[in-house]
XYZ file of C-alpha atoms in Angstrom:
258
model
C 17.115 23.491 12.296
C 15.448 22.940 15.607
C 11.861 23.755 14.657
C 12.444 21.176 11.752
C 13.942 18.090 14.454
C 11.338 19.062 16.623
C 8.748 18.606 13.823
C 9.725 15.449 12.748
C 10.332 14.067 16.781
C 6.304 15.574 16.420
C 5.431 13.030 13.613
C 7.131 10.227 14.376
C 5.704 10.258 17.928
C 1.802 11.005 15.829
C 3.186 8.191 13.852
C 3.993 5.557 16.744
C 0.231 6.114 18.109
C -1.094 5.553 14.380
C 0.868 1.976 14.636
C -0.493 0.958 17.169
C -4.175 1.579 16.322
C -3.122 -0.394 12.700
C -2.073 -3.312 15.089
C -5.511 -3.137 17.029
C -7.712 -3.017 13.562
C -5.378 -5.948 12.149
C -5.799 -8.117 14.943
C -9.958 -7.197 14.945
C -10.149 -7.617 11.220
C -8.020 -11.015 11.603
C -10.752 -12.337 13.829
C -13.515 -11.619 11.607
C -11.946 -12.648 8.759
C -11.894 -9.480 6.978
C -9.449 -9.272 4.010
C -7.777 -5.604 2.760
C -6.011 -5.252 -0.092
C -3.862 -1.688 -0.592
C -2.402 -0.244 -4.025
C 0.243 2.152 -3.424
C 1.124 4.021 -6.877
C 2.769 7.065 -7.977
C 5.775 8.990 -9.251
C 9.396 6.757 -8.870
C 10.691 8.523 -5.426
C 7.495 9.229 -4.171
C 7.809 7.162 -1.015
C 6.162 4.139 -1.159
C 8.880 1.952 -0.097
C 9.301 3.998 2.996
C 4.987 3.786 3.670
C 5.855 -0.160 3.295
C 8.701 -0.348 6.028
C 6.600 1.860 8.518
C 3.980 -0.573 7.950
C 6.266 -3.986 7.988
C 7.716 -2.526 10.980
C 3.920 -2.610 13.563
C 1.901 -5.253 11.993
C 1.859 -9.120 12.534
C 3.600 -10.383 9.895
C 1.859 -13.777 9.482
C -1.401 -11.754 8.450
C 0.874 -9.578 6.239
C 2.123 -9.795 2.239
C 3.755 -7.650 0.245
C 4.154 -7.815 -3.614
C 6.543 -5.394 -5.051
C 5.556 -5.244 -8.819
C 7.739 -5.688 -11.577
C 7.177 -6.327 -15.320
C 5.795 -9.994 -15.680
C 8.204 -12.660 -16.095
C 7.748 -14.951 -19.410
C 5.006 -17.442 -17.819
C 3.252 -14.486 -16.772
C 2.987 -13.239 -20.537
C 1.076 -16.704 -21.571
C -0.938 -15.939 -18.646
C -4.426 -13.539 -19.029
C -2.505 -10.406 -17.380
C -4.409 -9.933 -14.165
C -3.662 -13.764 -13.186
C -0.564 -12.769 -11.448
C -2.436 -10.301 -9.084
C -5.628 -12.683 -8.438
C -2.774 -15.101 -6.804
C -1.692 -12.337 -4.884
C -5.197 -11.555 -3.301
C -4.773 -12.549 0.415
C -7.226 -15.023 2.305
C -9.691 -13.645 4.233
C -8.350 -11.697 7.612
C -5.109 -11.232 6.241
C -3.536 -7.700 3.937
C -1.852 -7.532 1.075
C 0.196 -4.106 0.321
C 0.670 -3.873 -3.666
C 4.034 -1.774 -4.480
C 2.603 -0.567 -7.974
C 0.140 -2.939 -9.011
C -2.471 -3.580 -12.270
C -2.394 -0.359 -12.786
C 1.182 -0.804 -14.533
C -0.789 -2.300 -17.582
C -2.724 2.000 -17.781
C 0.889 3.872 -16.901
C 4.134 2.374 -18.136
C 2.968 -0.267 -20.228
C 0.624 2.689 -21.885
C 3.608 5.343 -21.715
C 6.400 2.690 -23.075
C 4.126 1.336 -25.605
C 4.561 -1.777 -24.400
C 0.785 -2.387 -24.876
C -1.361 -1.217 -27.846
C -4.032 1.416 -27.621
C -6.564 -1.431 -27.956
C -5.641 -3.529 -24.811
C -4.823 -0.618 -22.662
C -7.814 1.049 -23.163
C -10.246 -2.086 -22.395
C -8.003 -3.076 -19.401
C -9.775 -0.112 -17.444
C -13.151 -1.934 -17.408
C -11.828 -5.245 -16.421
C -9.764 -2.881 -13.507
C -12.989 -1.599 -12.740
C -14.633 -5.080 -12.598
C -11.978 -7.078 -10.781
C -11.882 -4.144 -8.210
C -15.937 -4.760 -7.740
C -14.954 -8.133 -7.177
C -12.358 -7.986 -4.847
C -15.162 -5.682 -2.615
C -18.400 -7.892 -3.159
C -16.068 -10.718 -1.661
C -15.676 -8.327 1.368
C -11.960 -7.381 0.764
C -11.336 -3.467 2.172
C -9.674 -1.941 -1.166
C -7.625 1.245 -0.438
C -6.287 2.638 -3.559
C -3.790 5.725 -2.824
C -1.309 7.781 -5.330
C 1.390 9.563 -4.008
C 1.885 12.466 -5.990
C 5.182 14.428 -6.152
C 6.614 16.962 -7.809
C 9.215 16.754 -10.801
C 11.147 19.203 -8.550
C 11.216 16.829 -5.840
C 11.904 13.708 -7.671
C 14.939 15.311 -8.976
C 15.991 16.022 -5.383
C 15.503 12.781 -4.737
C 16.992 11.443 -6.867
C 20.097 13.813 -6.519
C 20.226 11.830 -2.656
C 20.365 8.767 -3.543
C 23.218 9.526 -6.409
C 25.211 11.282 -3.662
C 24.633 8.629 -0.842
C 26.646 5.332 -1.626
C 24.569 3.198 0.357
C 21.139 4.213 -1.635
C 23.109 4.587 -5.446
C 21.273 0.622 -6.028
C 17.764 2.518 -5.925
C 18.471 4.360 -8.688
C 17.991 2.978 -12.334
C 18.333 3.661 -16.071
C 14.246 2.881 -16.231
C 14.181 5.980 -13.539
C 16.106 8.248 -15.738
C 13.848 7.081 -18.838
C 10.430 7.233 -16.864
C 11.470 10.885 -15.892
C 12.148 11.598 -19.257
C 8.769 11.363 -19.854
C 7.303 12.799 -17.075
C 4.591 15.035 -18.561
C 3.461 11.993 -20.585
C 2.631 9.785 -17.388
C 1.050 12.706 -15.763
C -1.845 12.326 -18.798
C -1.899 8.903 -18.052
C -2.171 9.323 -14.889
C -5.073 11.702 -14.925
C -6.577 9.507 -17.697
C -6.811 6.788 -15.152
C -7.747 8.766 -12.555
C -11.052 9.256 -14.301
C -11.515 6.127 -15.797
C -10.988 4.011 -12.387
C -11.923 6.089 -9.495
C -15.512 4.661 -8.830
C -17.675 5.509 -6.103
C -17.145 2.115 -4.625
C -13.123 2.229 -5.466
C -12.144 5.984 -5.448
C -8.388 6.819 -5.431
C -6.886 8.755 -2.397
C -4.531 11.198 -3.589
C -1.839 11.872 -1.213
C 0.724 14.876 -1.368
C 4.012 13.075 -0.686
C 6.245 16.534 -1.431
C 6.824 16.025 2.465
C 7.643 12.560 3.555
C 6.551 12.545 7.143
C 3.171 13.896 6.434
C 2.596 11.783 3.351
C 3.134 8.765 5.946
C 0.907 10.260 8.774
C -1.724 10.953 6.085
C -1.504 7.467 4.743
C -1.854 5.768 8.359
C -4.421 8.475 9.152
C -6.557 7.195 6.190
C -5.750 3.382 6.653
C -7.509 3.860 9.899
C -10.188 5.548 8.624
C -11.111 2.800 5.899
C -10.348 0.072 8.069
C -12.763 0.908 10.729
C -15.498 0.812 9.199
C -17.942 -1.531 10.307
C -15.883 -2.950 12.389
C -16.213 -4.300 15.771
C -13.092 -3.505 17.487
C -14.580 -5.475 20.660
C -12.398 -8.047 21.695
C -13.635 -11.922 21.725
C -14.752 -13.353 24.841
C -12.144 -15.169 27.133
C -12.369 -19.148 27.469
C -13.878 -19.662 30.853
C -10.759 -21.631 32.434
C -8.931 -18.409 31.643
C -11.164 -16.236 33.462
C -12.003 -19.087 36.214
C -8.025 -19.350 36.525
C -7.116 -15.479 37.581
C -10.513 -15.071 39.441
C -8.635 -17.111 41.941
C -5.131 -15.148 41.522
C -4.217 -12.257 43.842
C -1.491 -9.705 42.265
C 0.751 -10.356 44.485
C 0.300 -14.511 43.890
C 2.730 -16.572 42.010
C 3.362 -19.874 39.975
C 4.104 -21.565 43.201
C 1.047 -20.893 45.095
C -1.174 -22.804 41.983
C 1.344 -25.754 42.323
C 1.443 -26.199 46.185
């Protein structure tokens, strides 16, 4: 039992120091107006709400959105289906974190039959294409799946049955989705294939283990978000730097007012 506390005292401290690098490349990729946009998909259970809080919890929160994604509401279904999510695409310099995302319209919509062959299967080239698009316009795209086990979904779910104050994350379209577990895996592969381009390639995360799935996904957020980027910081006004060329450490508010 101690090897395990001490494991997890391990990754939350390897987790703090990811954070705070994630602060540093917001702040740099706020300055130089550099959008990112994140998917987070996988299995119900699998941890993305937890990735989400981690993430709420270091970063700025004015340069910050998150869009949880549920089915589309009846203005939505007048609407061409990716409108909702072009809305959602953050200015430039700020990140948008996508809890599911299009890809509902190639998994449950495909799986429930809530979409026809014909419009499921043509909705991975426009993915494709509004993906390109969201990356010519200079938006950092970071596409991860967080794959678990049936095993460990059922354990999951099993805790949040047992624990009163989790019971409200658990719901009939979990028990139903599970039901059909091996059919989302095919669609799930099926997508894989069809929508992990060169430019846009999914990160597959095992999220068995919560702790590493998290350090794994901060460990790869840094990773994409550094590139070509100039974590430099901006030059100071000259009255700032004019202002404490003049102040001593030990000098105070009074000595600039005498």
């Amino acid at each position: 039992m101690s090897g395990k506390k001490n494991s997890r005292q391990d990754a939350e401290q390897q987790l703090a120091a990811l954070q705070h690098q994630l602060v540093l490349l917001q702040q740099a990729m706020s300055r130089q107006q550099r959008g990112a946009v994140v998917v987070l998909e996988g299995p119900d259970a699998a941890g993305k709400g937890g990735i989400i809080r981690r993430l709420g919890w270091c970063l700025d929160p004015r340069w910050l959105h998150v869009w949880p994604t549920n089915a589309p509401n009846e203005p939505e279904r007048t609407q061409h289906w990716l409108q909702r999510f072009w809305q959602r695409v953050p200015q430039q310099g700020h990140w948008a974190v996508f809890d599911r995302s299009w890809y509902g319209r190639v998994l449950v919509e495909r799986v429930e039959q809530l979409a026809t062959p014909e419009v499921w299967l043509r909705a991975y080239d426009q993915i494709n294409a509004f993906e390109q698009t969201l990356q010519q316009e200079g938006f950092v795209l970071v596409k991860i799946w967080l794959d678990i086990s049936a095993e460990t979904q059922l354990k999951r779910f099993t805790e949040r049955y047992q624990d009163p104050a989790k019971q409200w994350k658990l719901t009939a379209e979990d028990i139903r989705n599970r039901a059909r577990w091996e059919d989302y895996v095919l669609a799930r592969d099926e997508m894989f294939t069809r929508t992990s381009t060169r430019h846009a390639p999914w990160q597959l995360i095992d999220a068995n283990d919560k702790d590493q799935a998290r350090l794994a996904v901060f460990q790869l957020l840094q990773q994409e978000f550094s590139k070509n980027l100039s974590m430099t910081p901006p030059l100071l006004p000259a009255a700032v730097t004019t202002f404490f060329a003049g102040t001593s450490p030990h000098s105070d508010a009074s000595d600039h007012n005498a």
